[in-house]
Coordinates of C-alpha atoms (C1' of nucleotides) in Angstrom, one line a residue:
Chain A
X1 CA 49.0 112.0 7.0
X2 CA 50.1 109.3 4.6
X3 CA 47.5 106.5 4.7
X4 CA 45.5 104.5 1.7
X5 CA 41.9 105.2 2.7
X6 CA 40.0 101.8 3.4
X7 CA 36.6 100.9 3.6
X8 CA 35.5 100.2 7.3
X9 CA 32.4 97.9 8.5
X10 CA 30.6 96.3 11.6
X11 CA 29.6 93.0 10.9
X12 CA 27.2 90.9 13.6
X13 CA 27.1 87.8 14.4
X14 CA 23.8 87.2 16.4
X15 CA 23.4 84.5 18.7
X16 CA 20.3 83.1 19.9
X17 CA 19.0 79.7 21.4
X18 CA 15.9 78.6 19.6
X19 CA 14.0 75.4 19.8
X20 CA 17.1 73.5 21.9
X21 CA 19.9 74.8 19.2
X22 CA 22.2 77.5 19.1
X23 CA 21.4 79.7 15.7
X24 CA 22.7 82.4 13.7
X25 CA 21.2 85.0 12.2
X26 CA 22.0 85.5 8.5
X27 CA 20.9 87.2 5.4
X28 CA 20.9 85.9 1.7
X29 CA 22.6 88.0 -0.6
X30 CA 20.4 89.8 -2.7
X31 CA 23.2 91.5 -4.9
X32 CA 26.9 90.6 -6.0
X33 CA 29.0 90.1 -5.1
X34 CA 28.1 86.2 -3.8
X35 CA 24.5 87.1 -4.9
X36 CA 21.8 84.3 -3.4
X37 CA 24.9 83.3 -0.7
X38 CA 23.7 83.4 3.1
X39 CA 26.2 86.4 5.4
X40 CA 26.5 87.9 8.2
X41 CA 24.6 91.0 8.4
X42 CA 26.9 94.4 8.8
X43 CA 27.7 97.5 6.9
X44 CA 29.9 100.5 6.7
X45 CA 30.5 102.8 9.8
X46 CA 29.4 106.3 9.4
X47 CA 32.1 109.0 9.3
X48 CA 31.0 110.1 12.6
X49 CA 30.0 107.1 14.0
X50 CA 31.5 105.2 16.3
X51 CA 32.0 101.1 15.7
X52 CA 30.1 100.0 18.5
X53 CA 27.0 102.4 17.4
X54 CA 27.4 101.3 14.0
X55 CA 27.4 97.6 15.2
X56 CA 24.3 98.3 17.2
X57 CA 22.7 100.2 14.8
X58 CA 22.9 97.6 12.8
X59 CA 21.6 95.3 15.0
X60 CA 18.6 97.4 15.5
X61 CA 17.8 97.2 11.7
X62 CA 18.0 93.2 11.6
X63 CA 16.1 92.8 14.9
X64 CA 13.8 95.4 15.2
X65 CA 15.2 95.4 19.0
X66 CA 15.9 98.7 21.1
X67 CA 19.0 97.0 21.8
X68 CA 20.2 98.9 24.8
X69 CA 20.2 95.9 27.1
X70 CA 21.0 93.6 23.9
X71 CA 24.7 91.7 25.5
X72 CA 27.3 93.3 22.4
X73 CA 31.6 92.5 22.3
X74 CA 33.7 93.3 19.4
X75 CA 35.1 89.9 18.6
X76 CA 38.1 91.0 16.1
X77 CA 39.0 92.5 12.9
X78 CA 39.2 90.9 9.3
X79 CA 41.6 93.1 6.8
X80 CA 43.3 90.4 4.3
X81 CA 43.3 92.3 1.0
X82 CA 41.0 90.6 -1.3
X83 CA 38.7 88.9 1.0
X84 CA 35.7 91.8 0.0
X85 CA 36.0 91.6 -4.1
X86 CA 34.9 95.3 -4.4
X87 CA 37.8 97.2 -2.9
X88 CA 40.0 97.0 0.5
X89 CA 37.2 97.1 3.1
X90 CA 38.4 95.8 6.9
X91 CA 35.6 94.6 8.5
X92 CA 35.3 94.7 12.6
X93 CA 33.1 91.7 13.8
X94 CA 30.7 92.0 16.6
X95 CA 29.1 89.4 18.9
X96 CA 25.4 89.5 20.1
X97 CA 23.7 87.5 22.2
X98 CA 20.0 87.8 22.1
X99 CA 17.3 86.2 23.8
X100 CA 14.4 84.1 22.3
X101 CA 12.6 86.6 20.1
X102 CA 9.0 86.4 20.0
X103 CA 8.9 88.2 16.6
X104 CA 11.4 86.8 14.0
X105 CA 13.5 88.9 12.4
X106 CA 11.0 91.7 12.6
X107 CA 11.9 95.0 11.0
X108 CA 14.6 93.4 9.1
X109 CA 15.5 95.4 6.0
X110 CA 17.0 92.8 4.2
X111 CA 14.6 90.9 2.1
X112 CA 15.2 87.5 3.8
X113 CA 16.9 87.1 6.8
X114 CA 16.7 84.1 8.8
X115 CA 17.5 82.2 11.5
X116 CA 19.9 79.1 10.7
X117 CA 20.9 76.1 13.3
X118 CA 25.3 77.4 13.7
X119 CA 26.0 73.5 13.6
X120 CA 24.9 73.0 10.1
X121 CA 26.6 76.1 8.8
X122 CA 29.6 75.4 10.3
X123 CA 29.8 71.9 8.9
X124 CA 29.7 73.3 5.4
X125 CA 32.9 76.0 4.8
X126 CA 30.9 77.1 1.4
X127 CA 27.8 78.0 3.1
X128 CA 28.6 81.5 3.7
X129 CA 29.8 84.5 1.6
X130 CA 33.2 86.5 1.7
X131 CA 35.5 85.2 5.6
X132 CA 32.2 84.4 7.2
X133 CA 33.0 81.1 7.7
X134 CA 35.9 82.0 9.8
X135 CA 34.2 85.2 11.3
X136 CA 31.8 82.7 12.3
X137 CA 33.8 80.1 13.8
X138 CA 35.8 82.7 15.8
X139 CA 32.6 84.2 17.6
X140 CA 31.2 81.2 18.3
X141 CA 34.2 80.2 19.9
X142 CA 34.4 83.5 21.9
X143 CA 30.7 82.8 23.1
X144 CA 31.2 79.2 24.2
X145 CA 34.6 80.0 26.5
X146 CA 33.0 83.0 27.8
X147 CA 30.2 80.8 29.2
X148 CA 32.9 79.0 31.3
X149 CA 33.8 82.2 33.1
X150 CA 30.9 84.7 33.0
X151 CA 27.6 84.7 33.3
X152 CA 26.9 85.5 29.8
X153 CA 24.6 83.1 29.4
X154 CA 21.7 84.6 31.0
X155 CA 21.6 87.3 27.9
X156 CA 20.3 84.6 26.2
X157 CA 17.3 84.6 28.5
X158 CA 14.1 86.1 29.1
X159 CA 13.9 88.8 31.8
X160 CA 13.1 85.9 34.6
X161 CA 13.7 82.6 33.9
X162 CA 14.4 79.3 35.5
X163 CA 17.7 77.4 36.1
X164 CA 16.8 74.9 34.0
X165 CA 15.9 77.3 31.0
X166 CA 19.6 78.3 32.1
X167 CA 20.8 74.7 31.6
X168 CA 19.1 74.7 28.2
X169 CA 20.7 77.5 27.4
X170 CA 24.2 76.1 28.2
X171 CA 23.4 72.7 26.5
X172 CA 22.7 74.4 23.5
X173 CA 25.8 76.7 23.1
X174 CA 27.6 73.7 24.2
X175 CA 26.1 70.8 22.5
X176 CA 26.2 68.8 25.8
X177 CA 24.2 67.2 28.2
X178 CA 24.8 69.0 31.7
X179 CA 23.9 67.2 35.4
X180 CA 20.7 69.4 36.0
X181 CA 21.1 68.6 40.0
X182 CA 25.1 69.8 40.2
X183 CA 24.2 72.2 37.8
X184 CA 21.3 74.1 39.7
X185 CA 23.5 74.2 42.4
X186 CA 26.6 75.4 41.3
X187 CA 24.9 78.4 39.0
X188 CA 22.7 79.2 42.3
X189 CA 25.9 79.1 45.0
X190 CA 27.6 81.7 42.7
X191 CA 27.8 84.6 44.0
X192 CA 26.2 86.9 41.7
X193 CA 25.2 84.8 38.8
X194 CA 21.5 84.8 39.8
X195 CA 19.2 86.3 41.8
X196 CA 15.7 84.6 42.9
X197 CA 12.4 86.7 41.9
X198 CA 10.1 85.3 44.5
X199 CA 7.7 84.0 42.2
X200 CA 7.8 80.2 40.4
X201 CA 6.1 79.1 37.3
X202 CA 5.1 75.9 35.9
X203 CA 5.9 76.4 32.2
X204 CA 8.6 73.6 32.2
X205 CA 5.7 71.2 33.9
X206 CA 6.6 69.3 36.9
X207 CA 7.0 71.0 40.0
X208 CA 7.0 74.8 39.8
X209 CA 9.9 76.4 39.3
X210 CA 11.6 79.6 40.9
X211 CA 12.1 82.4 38.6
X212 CA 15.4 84.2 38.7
X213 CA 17.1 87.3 37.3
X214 CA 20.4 88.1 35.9
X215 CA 22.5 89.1 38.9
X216 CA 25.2 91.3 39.3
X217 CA 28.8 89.2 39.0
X218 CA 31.1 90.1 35.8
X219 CA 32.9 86.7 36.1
X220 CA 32.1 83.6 37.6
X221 CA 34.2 82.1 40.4
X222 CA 35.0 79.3 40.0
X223 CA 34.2 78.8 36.7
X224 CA 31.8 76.1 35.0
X225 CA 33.6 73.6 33.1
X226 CA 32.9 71.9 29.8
X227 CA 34.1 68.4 28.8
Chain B
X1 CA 30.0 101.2 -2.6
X2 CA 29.1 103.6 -0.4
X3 CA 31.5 103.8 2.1
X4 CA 33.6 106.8 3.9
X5 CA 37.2 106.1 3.6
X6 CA 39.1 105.7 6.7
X7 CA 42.7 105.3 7.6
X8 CA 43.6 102.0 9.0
X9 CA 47.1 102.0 11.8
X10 CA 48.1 99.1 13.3
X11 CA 49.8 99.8 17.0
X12 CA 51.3 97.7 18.8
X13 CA 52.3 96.9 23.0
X14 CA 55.4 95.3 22.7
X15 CA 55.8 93.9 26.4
X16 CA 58.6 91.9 27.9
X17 CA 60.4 91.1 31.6
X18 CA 63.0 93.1 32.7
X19 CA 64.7 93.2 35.8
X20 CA 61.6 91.6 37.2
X21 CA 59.0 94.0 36.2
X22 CA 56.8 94.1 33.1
X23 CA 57.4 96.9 30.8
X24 CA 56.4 98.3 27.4
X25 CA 58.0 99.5 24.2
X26 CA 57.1 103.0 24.2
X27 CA 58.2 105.8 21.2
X28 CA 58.5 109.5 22.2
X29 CA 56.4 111.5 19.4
X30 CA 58.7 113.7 17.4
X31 CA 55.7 115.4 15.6
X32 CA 52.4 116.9 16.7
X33 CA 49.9 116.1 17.6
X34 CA 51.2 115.2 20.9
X35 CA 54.8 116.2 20.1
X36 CA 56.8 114.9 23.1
X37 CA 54.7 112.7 24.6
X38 CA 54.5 108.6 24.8
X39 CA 53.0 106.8 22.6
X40 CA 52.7 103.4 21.1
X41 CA 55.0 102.4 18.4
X42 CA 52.7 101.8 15.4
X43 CA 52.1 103.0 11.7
X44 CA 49.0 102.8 8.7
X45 CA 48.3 99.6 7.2
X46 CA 49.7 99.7 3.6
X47 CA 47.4 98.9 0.8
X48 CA 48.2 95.4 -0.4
X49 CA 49.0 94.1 3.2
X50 CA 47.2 92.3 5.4
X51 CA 46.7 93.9 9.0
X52 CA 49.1 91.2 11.0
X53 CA 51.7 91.5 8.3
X54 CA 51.3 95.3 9.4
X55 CA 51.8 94.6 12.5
X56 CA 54.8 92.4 11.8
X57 CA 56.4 94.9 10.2
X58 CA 56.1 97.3 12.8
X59 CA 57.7 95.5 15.0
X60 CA 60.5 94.5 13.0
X61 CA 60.9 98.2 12.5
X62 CA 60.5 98.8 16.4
X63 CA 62.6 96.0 17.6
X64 CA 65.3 94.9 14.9
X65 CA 63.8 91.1 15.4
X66 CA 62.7 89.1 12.2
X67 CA 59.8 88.5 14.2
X68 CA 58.4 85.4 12.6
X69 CA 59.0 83.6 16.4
X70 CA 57.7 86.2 17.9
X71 CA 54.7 85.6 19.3
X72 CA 52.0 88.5 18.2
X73 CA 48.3 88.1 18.3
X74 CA 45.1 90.9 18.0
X75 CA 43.4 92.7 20.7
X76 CA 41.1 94.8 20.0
X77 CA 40.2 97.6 17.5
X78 CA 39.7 101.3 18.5
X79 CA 37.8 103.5 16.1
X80 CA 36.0 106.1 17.7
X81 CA 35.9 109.5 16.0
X82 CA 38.0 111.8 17.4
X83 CA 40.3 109.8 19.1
X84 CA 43.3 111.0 16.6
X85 CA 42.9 114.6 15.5
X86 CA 44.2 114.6 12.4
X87 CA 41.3 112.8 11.1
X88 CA 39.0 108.8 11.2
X89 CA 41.6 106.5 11.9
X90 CA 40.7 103.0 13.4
X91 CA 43.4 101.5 14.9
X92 CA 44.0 97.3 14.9
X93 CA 45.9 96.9 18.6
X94 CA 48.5 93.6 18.6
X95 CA 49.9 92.2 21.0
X96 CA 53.5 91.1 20.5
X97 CA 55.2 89.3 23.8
X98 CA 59.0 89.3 23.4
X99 CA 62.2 87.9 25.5
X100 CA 64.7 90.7 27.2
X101 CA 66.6 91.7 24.3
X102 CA 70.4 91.7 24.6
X103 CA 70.1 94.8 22.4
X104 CA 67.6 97.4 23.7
X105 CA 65.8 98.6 21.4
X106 CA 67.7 98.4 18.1
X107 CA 66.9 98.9 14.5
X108 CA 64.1 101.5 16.0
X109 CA 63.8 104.2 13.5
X110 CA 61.8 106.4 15.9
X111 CA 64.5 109.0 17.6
X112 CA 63.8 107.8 21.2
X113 CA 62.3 104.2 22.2
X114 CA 62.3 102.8 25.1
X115 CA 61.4 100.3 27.8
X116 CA 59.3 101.8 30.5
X117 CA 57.4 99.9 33.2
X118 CA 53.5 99.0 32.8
X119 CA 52.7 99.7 36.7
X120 CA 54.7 103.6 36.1
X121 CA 52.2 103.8 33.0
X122 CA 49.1 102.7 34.1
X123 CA 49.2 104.3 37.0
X124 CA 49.3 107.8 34.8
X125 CA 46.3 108.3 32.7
X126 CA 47.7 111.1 31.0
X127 CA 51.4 110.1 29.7
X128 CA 50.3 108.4 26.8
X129 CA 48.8 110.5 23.6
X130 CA 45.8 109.4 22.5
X131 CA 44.0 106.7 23.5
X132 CA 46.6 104.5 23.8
X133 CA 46.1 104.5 27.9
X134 CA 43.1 102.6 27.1
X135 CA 44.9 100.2 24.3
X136 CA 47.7 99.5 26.9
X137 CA 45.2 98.8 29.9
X138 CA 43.3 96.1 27.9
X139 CA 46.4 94.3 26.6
X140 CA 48.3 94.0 29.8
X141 CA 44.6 93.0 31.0
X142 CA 44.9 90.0 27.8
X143 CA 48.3 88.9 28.8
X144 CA 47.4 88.9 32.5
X145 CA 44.4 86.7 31.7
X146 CA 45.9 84.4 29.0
X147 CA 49.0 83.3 31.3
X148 CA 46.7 81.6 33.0
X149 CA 45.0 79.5 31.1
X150 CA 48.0 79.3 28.0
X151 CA 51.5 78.5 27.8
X152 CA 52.1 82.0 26.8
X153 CA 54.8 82.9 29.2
X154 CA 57.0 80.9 27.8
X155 CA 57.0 84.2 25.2
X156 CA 58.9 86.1 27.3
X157 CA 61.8 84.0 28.0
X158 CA 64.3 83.1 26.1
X159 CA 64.5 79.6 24.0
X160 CA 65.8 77.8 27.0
X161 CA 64.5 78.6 30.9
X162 CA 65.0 77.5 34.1
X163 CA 61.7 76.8 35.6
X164 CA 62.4 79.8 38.2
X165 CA 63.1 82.0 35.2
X166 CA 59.5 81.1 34.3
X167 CA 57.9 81.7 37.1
X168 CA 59.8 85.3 38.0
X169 CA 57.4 86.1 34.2
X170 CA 54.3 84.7 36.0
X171 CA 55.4 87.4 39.2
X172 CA 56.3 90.1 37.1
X173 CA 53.1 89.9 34.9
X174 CA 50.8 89.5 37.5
X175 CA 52.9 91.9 40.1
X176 CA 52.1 88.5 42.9
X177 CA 54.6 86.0 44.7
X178 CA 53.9 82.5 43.9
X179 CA 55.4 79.4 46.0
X180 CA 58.6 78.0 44.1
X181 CA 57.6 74.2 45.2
X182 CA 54.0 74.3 44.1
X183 CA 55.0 76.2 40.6
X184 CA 57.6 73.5 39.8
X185 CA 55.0 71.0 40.4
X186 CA 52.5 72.6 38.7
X187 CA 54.5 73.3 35.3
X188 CA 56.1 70.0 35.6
X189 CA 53.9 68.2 35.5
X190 CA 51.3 70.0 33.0
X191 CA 51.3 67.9 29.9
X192 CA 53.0 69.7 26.9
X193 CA 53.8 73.2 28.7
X194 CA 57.4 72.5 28.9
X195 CA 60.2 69.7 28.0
X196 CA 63.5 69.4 29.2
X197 CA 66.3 70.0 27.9
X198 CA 68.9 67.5 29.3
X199 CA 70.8 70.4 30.1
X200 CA 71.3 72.3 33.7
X201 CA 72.7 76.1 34.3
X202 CA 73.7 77.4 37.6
X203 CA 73.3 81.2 36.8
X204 CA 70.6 81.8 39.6
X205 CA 72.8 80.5 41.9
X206 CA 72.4 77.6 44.3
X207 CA 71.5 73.8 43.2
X208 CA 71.8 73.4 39.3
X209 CA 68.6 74.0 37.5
X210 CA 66.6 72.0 34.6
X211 CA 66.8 74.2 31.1
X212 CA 63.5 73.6 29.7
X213 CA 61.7 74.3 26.2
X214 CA 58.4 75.7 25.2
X215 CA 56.2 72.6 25.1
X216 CA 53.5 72.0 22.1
X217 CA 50.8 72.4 24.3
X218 CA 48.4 75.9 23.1
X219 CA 45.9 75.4 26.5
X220 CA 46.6 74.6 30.0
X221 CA 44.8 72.4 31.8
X222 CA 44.2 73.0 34.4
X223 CA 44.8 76.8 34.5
X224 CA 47.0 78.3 36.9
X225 CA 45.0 80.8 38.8
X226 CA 45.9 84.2 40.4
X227 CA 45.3 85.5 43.8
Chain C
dC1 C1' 80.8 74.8 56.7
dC2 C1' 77.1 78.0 55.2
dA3 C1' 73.9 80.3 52.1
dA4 C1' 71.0 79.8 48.3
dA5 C1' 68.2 77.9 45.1
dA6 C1' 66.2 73.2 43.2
dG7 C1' 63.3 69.8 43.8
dT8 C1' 60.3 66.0 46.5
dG9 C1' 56.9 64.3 50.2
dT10 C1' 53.1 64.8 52.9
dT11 C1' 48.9 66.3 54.8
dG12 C1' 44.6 68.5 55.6
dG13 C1' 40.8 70.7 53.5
dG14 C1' 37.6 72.2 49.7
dG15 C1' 35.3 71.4 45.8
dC16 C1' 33.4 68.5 42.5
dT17 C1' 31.1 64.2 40.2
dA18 C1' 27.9 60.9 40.6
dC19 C1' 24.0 59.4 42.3
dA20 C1' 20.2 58.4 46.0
dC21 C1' 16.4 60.6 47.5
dC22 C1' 12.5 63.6 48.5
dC23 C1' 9.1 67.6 46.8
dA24 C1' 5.3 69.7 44.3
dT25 C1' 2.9 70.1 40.5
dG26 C1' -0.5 68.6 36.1
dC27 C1' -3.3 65.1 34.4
Chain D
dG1 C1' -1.8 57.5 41.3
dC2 C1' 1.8 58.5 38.2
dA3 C1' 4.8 61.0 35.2
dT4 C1' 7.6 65.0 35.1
dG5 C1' 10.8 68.1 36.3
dG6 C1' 12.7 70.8 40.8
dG7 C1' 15.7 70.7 44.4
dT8 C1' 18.7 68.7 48.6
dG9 C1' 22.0 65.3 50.8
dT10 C1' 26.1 62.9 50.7
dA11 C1' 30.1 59.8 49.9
dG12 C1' 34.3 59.3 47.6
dC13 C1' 37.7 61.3 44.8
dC14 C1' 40.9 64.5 43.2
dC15 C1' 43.3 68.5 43.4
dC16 C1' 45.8 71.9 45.6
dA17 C1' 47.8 75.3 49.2
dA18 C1' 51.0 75.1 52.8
dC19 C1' 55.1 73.7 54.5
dA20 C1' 58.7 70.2 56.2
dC21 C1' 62.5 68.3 54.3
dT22 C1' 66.4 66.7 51.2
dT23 C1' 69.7 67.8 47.3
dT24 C1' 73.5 70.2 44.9
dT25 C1' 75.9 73.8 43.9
dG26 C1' 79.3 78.3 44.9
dG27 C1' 82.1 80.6 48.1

DNA sequence: CCAAAAGTGTTGGGGCTACACCCATGC
DNA sequence: GCATGGGTGTAGCCCCAACACTTTTGG
């Protein structure tokens, strides 16, 4: 075996909808290099670890979460020599979608880790450190398409929750106003998206609500549309 | 740093239309492990190079093409431990889509490459070494997916096409008859997916036929849909 | 002339957008 | 009652699958 050994790490990009915006989980820096810049939070894979169980360790450490039922895709894989200033280190980007966490950033071993609106820091190309920009970019596309087809949206949920909550959450990752009437129909006629819990609240005000669960569809046929 | 050294490979699924049926590039392993089975054509990133120039390199290796036309894009990376015996490797996956080649298979430098169908393949679990069963079944499931939604077939043919010639891609990849009048229609008249040539051939026989171009369209709208 | 493939016309049905309208709650 | 959001009905439009039909070649 003839191979130049190379450094190899899971990086996350995690995905929530928070206050009617889609944001991004980051971490500032606390050493060099890009020392006091925001990134993605990620680290090496262990030598017997796999890259998935490294990505959700990971995770675990930033969000505190048990994150079995946490929604997690490999996105793709960054290896341009020089983009890590410290050595040749190829860097394997996963996606997580996570729903409204009632404890920020809890046992977060990073000193400060935060959540950040993904519009602002995509506006600014210099926000983040390292290819984060463009690690960024590229999940954040993967998680808008894939709302058109699956029903990946409801990982950004609560265990029950209501269409409209739904809407929100495709309004936010989209950054577009949606027809609530087509809308609850089209997400309820789906075979699969959703299933209806029985119960209704009243948490939205107006009249109550039902309360549904994810259901058990892969793909969505036929597919929402943006635009 | 504090990082376990790994060896980074890119492999790649060369695919292309033959004799209307999709098949892959395949190299017959010379050396153990896995002496004398399949396998991918493929090979360890080298340390100054980026992990698509890898790949591109491979394939110029693999194919004889200066494959800056070719169309090649990333999959999906496969890391976990154990899946090469010799020691960690991860392996970057590309995809390269490439027209029939007048010359099968030439510059290869592995002993014996060649063309075998995808269905033959995937319909063996076990004729591949390694986990390259897996690696194969994801990016024929990619190409599958993306000629639907992307001009992508135009990949496989060669710089000028009849529209039948296109649509005997669309049946080979998918392994599905589509109606000739509706296709014609369809491709015609989506904006950017092909432009004519001026030019007509006769070499399917029957009424001369269009020559078209790739268009500069990169998304389809709307999709073409299977089944 | 006949076979074969290219290409156009047409029609009926399904789904979708846009919006009118009614329902059930909190205050 | 009135505001607020939940949910259903429906009309018109567009797209599209299915297939009849015409065109242009080779033999």
């Amino acid at each position: 075996m003839d191979f130049e050994p190379m450094g190899v790490a899971a990086d996350l990009i995690i995905l929530t909808v928070r206050d009617g915006s889609l944001q991004v989980l980051l971490i500032r820096r606390g050493i060099a290099p890009y020392k006091g810049r925001w990134a993605l939070p990620g680290g090496f894979v262990r030598p017997a670890e796999d890259l998935e169980t490294a990505a959700r360790r990971e995770l675990a450490e930033e969000t505190g979460l048990g994150s079995d039922r946490i929604h997690l895709e490999q996105v793709a894989t960054y290896g341009q020599p020089g983009r890590d200033p410290r050595g040749r280190v190829v860097s394997v980007a996963y996606l997580a979608l996570v729903p409204d966490l009632p404890t920020p950033v809890a046992g977060s071993d990073a000193a400060s880790a935060s959540w950040v609106g993904v519009a602002d820091v995509l506006g600014d190309p210099k926000r983040l450190a390292f290819d984060h920009h463009r690690i960024l970019t590229d999940a954040v596309e993967r998680a808008r398409a894939k709302l058109e087809y699956s029903p990946l949206a409801t990982a950004f949920c609560a265990d029950e929750f209501t269409i409209s909550e739904l809407r929100g959450v495709y309004e936010a990752v989209w950054g577009q106003a949606l027809d609530p009437r087509n809308f609850h129909r089209k997400v309820t006629k789906t075979e699969g998206f959703v299933t209806p819990t029985g119960a209704t609240t009243t948490r939205d005000g107006g009249r109550p609500a039902q309360l549904f669960q994810r259901g058990t569809a892969t793909t969505l046929h036929p597919p929402l549309t943006r635009a």
